[in-house]
PDB file of C-alpha atoms in Angstrom:
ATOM      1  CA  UNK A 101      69.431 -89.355  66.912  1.00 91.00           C
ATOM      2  CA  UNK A 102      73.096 -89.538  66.319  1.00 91.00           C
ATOM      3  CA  UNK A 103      73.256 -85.334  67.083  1.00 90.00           C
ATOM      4  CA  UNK A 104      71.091 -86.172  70.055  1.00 90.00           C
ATOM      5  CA  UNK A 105      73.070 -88.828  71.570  1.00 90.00           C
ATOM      6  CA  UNK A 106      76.248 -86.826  70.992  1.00 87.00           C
ATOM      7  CA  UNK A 107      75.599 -84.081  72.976  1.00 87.00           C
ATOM      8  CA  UNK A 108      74.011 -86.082  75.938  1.00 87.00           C
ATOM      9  CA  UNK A 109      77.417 -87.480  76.017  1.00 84.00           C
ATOM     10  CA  UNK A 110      79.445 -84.566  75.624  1.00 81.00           C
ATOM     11  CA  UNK A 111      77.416 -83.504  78.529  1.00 81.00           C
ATOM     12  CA  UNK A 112      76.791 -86.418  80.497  1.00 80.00           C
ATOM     13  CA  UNK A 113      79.771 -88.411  80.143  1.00 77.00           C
ATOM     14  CA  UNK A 114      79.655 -90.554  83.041  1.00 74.00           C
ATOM     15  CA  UNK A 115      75.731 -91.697  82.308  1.00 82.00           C
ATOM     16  CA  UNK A 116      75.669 -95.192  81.081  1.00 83.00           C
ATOM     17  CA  UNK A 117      73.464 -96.266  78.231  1.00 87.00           C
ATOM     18  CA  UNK A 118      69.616 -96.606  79.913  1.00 87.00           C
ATOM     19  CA  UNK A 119      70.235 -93.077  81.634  1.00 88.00           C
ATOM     20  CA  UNK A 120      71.011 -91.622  78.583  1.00 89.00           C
ATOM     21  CA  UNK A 121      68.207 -93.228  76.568  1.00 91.00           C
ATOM     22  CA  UNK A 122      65.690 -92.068  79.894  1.00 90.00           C
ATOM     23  CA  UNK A 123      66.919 -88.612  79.197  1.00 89.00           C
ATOM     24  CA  UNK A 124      66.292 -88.881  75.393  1.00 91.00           C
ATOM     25  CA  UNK A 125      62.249 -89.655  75.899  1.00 90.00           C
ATOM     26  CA  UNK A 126      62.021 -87.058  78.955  1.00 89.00           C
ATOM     27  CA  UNK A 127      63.332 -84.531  75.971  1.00 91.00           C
ATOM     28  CA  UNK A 128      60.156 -85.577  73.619  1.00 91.00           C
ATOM     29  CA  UNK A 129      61.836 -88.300  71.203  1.00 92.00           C
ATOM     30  CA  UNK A 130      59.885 -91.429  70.529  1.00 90.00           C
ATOM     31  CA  UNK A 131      62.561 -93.694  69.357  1.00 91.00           C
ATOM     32  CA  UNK A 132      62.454 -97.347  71.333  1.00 91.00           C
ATOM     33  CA  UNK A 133      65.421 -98.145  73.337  1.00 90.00           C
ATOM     34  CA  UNK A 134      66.542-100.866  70.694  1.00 91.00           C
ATOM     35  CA  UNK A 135      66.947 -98.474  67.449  1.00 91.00           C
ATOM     36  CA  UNK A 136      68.529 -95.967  70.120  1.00 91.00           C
ATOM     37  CA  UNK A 137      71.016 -98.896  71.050  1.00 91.00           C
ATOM     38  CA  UNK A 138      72.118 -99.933  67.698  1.00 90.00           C
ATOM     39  CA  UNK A 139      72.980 -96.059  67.415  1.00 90.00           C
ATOM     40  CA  UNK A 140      75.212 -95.839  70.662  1.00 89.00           C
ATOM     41  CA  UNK A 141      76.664 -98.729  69.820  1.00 87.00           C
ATOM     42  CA  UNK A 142      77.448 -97.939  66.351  1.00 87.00           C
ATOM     43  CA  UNK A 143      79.416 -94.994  67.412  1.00 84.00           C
ATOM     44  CA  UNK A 144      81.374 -96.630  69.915  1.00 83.00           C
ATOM     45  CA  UNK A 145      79.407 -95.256  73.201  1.00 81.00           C
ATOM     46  CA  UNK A 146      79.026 -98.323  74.584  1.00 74.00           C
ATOM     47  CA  UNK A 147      83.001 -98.370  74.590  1.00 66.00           C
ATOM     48  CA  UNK A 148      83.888 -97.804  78.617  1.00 64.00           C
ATOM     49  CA  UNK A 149      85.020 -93.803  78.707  1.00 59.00           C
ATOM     50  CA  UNK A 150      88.497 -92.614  80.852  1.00 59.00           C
ATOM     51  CA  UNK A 151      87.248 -89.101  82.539  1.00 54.00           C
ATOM     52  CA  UNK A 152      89.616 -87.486  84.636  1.00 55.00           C
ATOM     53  CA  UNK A 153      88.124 -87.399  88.360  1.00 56.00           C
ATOM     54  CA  UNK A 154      86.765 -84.105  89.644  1.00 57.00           C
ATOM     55  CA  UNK A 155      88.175 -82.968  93.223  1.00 52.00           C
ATOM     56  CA  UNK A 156      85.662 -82.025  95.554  1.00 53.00           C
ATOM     57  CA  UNK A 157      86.693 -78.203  96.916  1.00 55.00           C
ATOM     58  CA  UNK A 158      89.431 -78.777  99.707  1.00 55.00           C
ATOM     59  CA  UNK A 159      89.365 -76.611 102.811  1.00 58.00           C
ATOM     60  CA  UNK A 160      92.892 -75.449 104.148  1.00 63.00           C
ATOM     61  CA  UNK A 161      93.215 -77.258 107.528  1.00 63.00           C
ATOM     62  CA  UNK A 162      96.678 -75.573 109.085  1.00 61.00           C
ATOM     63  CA  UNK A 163      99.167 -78.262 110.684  1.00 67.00           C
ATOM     64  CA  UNK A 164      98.359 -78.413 114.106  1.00 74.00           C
ATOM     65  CA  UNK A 165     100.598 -78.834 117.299  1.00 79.00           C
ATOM     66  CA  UNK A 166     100.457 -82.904 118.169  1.00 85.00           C
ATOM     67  CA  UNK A 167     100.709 -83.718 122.029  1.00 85.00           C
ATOM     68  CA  UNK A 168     100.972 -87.545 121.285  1.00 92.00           C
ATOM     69  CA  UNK A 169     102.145 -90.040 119.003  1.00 94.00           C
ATOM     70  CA  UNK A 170      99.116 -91.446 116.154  1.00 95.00           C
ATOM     71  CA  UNK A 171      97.213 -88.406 116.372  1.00 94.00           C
ATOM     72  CA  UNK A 172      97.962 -87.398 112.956  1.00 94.00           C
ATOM     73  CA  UNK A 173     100.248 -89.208 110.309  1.00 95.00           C
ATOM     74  CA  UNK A 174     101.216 -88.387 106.786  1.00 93.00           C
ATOM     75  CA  UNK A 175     101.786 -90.042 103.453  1.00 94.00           C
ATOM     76  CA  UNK A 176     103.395 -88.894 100.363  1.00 92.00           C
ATOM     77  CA  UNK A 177     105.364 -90.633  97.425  1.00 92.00           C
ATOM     78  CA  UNK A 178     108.811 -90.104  95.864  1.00 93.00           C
ATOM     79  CA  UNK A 179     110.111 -90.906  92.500  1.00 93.00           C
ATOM     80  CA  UNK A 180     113.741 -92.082  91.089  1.00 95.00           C
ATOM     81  CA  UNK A 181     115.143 -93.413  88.117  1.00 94.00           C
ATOM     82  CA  UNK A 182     117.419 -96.669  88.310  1.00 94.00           C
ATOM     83  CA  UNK A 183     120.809 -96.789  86.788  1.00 92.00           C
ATOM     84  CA  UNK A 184     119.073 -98.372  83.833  1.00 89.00           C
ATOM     85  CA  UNK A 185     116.551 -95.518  83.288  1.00 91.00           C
ATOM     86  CA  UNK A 186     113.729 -97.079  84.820  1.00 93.00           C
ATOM     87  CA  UNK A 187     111.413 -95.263  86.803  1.00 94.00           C
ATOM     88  CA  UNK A 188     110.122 -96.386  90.395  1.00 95.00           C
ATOM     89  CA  UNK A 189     107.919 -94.632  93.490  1.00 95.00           C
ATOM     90  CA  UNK A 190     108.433 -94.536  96.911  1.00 96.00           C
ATOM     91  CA  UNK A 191     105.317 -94.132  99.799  1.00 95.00           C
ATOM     92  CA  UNK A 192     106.620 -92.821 102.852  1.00 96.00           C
ATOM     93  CA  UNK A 193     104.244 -92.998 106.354  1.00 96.00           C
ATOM     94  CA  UNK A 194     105.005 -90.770 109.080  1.00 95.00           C
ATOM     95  CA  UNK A 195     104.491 -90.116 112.284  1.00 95.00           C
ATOM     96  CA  UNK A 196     104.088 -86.319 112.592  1.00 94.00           C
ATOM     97  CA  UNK A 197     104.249 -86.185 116.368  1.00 95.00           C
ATOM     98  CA  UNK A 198     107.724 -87.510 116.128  1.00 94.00           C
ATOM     99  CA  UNK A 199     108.733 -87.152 112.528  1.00 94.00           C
ATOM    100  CA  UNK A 200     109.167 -91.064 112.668  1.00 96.00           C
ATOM    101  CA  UNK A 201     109.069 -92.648 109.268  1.00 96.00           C
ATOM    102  CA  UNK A 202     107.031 -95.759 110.138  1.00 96.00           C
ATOM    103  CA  UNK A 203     106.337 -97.745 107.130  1.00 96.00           C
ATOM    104  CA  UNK A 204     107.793 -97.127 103.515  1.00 95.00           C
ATOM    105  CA  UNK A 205     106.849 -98.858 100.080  1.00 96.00           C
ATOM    106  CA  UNK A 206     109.154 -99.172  96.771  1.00 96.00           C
ATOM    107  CA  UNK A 207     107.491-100.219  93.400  1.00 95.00           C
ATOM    108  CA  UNK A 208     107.678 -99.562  89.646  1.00 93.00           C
ATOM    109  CA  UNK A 209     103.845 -98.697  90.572  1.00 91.00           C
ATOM    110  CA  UNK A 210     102.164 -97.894  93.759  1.00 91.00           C
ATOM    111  CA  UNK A 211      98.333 -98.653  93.160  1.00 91.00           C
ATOM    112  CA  UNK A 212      95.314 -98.263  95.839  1.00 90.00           C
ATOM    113  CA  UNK A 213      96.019-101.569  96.937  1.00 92.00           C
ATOM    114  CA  UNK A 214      99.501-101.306  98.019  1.00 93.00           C
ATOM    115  CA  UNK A 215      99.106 -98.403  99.695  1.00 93.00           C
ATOM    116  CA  UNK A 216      96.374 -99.968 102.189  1.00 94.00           C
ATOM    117  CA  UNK A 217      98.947-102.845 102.438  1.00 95.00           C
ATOM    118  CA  UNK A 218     101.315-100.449 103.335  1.00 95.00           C
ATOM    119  CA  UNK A 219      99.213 -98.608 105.736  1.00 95.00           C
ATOM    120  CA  UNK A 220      98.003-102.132 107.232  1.00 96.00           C
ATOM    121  CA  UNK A 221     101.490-102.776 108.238  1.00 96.00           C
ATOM    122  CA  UNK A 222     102.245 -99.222 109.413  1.00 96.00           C
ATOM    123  CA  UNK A 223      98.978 -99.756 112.150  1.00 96.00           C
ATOM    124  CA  UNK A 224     100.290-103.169 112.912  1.00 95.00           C
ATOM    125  CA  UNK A 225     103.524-101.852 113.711  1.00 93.00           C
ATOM    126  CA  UNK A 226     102.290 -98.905 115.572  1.00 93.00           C
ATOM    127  CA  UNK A 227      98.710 -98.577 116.064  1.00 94.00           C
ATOM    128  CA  UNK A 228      95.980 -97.004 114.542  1.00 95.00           C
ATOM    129  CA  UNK A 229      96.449 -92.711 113.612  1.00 96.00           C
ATOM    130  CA  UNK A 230      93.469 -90.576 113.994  1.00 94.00           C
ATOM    131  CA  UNK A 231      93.673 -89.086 110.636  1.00 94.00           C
ATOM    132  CA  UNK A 232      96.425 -89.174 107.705  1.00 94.00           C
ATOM    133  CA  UNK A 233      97.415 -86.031 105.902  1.00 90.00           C
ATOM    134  CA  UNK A 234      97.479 -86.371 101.866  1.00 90.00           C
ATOM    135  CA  UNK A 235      97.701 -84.745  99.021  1.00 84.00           C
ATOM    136  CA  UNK A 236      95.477 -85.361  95.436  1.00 81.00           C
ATOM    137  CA  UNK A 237      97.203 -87.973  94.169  1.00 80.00           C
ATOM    138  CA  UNK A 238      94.583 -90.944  92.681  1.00 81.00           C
ATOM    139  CA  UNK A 239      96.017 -93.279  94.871  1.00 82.00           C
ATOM    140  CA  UNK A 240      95.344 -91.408  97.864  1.00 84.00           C
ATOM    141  CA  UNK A 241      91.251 -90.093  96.533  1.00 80.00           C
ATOM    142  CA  UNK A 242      90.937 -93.845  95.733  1.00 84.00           C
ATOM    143  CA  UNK A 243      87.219 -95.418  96.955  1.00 86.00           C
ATOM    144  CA  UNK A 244      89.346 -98.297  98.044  1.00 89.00           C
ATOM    145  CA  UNK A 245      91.516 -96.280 100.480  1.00 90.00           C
ATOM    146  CA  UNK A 246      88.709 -94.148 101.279  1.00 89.00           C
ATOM    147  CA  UNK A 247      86.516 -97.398 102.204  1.00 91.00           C
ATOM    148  CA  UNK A 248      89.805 -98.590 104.400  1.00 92.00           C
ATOM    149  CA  UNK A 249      89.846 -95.687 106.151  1.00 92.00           C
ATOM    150  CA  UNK A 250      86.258 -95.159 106.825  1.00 91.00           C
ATOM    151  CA  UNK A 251      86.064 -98.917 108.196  1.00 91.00           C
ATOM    152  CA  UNK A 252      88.842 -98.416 110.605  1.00 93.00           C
ATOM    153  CA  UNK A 253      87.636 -94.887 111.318  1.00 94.00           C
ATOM    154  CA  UNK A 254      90.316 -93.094 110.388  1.00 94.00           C
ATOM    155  CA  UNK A 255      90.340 -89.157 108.937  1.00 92.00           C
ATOM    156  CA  UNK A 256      91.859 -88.574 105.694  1.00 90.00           C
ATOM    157  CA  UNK A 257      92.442 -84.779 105.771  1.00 88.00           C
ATOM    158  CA  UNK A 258      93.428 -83.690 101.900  1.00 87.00           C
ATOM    159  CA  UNK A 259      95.732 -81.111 101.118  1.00 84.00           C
ATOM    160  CA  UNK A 260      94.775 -77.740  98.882  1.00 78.00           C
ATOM    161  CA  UNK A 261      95.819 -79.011  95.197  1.00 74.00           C
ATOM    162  CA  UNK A 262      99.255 -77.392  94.608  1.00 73.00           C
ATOM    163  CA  UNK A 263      99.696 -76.547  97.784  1.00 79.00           C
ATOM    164  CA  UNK A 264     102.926 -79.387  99.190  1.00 76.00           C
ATOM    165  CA  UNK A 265     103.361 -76.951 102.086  1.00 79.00           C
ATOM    166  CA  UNK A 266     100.175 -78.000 103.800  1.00 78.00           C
ATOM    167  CA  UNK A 267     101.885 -81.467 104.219  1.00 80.00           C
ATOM    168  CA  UNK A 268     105.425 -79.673 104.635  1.00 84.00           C
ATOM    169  CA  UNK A 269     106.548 -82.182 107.550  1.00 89.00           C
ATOM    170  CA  UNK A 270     106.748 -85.178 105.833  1.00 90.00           C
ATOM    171  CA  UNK A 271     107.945 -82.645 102.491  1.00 90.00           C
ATOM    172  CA  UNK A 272     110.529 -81.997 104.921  1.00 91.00           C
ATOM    173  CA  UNK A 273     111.392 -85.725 105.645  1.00 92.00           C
ATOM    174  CA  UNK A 274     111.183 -85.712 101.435  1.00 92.00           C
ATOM    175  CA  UNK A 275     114.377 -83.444 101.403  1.00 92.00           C
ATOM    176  CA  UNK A 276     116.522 -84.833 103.541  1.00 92.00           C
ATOM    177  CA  UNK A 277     116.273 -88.630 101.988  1.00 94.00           C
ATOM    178  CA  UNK A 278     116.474 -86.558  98.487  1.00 93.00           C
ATOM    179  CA  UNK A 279     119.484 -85.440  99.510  1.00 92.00           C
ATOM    180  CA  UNK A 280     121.415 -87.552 101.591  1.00 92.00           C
ATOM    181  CA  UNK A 281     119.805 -90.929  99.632  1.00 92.00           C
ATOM    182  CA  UNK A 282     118.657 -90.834  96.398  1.00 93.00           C
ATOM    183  CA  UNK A 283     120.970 -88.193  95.272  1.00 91.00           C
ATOM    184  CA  UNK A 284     123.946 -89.487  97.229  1.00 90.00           C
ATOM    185  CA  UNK A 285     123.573 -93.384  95.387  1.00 91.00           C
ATOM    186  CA  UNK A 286     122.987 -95.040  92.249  1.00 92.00           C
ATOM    187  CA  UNK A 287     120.876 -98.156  92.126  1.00 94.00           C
ATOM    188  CA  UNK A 288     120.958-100.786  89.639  1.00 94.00           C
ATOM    189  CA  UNK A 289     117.375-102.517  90.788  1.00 95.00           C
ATOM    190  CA  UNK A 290     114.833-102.024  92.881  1.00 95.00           C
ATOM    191  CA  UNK A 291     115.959-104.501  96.212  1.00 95.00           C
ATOM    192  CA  UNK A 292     118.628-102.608  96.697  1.00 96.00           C
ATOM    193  CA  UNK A 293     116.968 -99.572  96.775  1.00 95.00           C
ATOM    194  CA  UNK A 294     114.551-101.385  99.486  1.00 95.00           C
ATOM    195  CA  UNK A 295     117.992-102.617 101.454  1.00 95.00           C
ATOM    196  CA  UNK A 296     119.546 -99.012 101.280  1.00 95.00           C
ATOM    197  CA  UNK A 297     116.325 -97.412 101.929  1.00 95.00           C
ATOM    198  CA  UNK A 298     115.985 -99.461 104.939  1.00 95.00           C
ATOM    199  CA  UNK A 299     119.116 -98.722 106.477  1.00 95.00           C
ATOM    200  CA  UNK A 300     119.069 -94.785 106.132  1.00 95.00           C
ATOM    201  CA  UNK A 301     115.525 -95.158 107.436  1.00 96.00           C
ATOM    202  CA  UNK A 302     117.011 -97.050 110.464  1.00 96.00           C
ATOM    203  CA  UNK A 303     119.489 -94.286 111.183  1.00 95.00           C
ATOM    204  CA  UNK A 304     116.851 -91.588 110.861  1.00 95.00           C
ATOM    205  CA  UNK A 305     114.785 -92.895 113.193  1.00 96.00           C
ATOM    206  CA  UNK A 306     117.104 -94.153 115.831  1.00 95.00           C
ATOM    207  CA  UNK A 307     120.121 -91.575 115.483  1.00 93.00           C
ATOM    208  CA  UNK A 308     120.375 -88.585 113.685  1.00 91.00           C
ATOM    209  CA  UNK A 309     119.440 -85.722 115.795  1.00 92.00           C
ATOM    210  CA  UNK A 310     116.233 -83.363 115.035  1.00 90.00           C
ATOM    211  CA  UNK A 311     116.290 -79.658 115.926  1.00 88.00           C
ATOM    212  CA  UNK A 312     112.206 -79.601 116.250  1.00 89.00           C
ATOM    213  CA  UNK A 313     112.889 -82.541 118.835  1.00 92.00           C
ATOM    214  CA  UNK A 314     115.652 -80.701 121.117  1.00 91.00           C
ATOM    215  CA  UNK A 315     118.254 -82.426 119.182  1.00 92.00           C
ATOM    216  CA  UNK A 316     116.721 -86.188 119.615  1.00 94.00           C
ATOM    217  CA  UNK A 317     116.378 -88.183 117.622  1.00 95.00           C
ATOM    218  CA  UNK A 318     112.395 -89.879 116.972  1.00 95.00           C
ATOM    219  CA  UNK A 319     112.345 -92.902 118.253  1.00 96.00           C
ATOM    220  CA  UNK A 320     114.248 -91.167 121.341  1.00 95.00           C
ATOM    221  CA  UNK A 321     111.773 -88.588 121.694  1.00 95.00           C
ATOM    222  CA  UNK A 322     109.295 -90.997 121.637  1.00 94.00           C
ATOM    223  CA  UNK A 323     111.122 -92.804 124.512  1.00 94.00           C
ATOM    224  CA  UNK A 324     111.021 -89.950 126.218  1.00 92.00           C
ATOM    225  CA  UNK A 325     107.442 -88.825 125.786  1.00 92.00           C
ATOM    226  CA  UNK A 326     106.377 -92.268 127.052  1.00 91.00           C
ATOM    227  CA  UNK A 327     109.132 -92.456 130.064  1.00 89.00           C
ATOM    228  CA  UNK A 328     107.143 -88.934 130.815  1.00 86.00           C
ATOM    229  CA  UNK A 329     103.450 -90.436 130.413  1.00 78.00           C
ATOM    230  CA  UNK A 330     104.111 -93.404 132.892  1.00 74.00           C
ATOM    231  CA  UNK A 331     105.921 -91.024 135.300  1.00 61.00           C
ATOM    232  CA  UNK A 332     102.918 -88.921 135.267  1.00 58.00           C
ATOM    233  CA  UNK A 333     100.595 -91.714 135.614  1.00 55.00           C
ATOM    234  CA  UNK A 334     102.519 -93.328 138.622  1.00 44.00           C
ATOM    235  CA  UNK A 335     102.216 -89.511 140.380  1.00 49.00           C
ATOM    236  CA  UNK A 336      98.491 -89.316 140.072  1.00 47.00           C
ATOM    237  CA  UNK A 337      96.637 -90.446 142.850  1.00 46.00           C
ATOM    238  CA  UNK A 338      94.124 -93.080 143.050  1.00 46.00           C
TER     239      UNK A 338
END
């Protein structure tokens, strides 16, 4: 029995006790489900298992060219060290149509949960994106954020593993606030990386120029996109 039960588990390691025992009589044992019980238990089956999650297969999807802002955003996560040597994350949400950094989240951990509080602010900010481009990370193959996103109809479109250049726009956005924020400062806690972060976000957005946005900057070329949308409503006729 114990042989038996062993290598349904190696096997089978996700299949709880019942499914296992169900296999053991469909292979020909007669042993009742107590005697089989005080086995699994005995060897610590009953003891909840950590399996690493399988990916599904992901399809390449190329980065497409966006004709309007929330058509397609894109989230990612950064990581720094404090002055004291302790380790915290950073979720960026952007904007791809106008490399706009919408919403941004700084914890010592960055679970499921904060991420859809994250994103819940983003859409209240800005309105709701067609689809979100993300990498593998658990947070983001989550069946909480999946549920999220399936309830407000939103696309999660998932990167090739080890392939960062599928997302490379907000990668991009990555390497510039490597550069000119996290390697330019040292921070001794986390609010004032949220303070800092906030004010070099501010500047990105409103002022520093973009060469992919004839040298605006993207809240500007979002001004202009929408000065351009109401002019060409006003000119169609009735």
């Amino acid at each position: 029995l114990i042989d038996v039960l062993n290598n349904l588990v190696d096997k089978y390691p996700r299949n709880g006790f019942f499914l296992l025992y169900h296999r053991i009589r469909k292979l020909g044992y007669s042993w009742n489900h107590k005697r089989v019980y005080r086995v699994y238990k005995a060897l610590g089956l009953n003891i909840k298992r950590r399996t690493k999650k399988r990916i599904p297969t992901r399809i390449k999807q190329p980065l497409q060219n966006l004709s309007s802002p929330n058509e397609q955003w894109a989230m990612d996560f950064m990581s720094d060290t404090l002055y004291g040597g302790r380790r915290y994350r950073i979720l960026n949400i952007m904007d791809e149509f106008n490399r706009e950094l919408i919403e941004f989240e700084v914890s010592n951990s960055l679970p499921s949960n904060k991420v859809i509080q994250a994103l819940q602010r983003a859409i209240d900010f800005r309105g709701k994106p067609k689809s979100i481009r993300v990498d593998n990370g658990p947070e983001f193959i989550s069946h909480k954020l999946e549920a999220y996103c399936y309830i407000h109809n939103i696309e999660l479109k998932f990167i090739q593993p080890g392939r960062p250049m599928q997302n490379s726009r907000v990668e991009r956005f990555n390497g510039s606030m490597r550069r000119e924020f996290f390697n330019a400062y040292i921070f001794s806690s986390l609010n004032e990386v949220r303070d800092m972060a906030k004010e070099w976000i501010d500047d990105y957005n409103h002022n520093r120029p973009h060469t992919i946005l004839n040298k605006l900057s993207p809240v500007e070329y979002l001004e202009q996109y929408n000065l351009n949308a109401n002019y060409s409503d006003l000119s169609c006729p009735n």
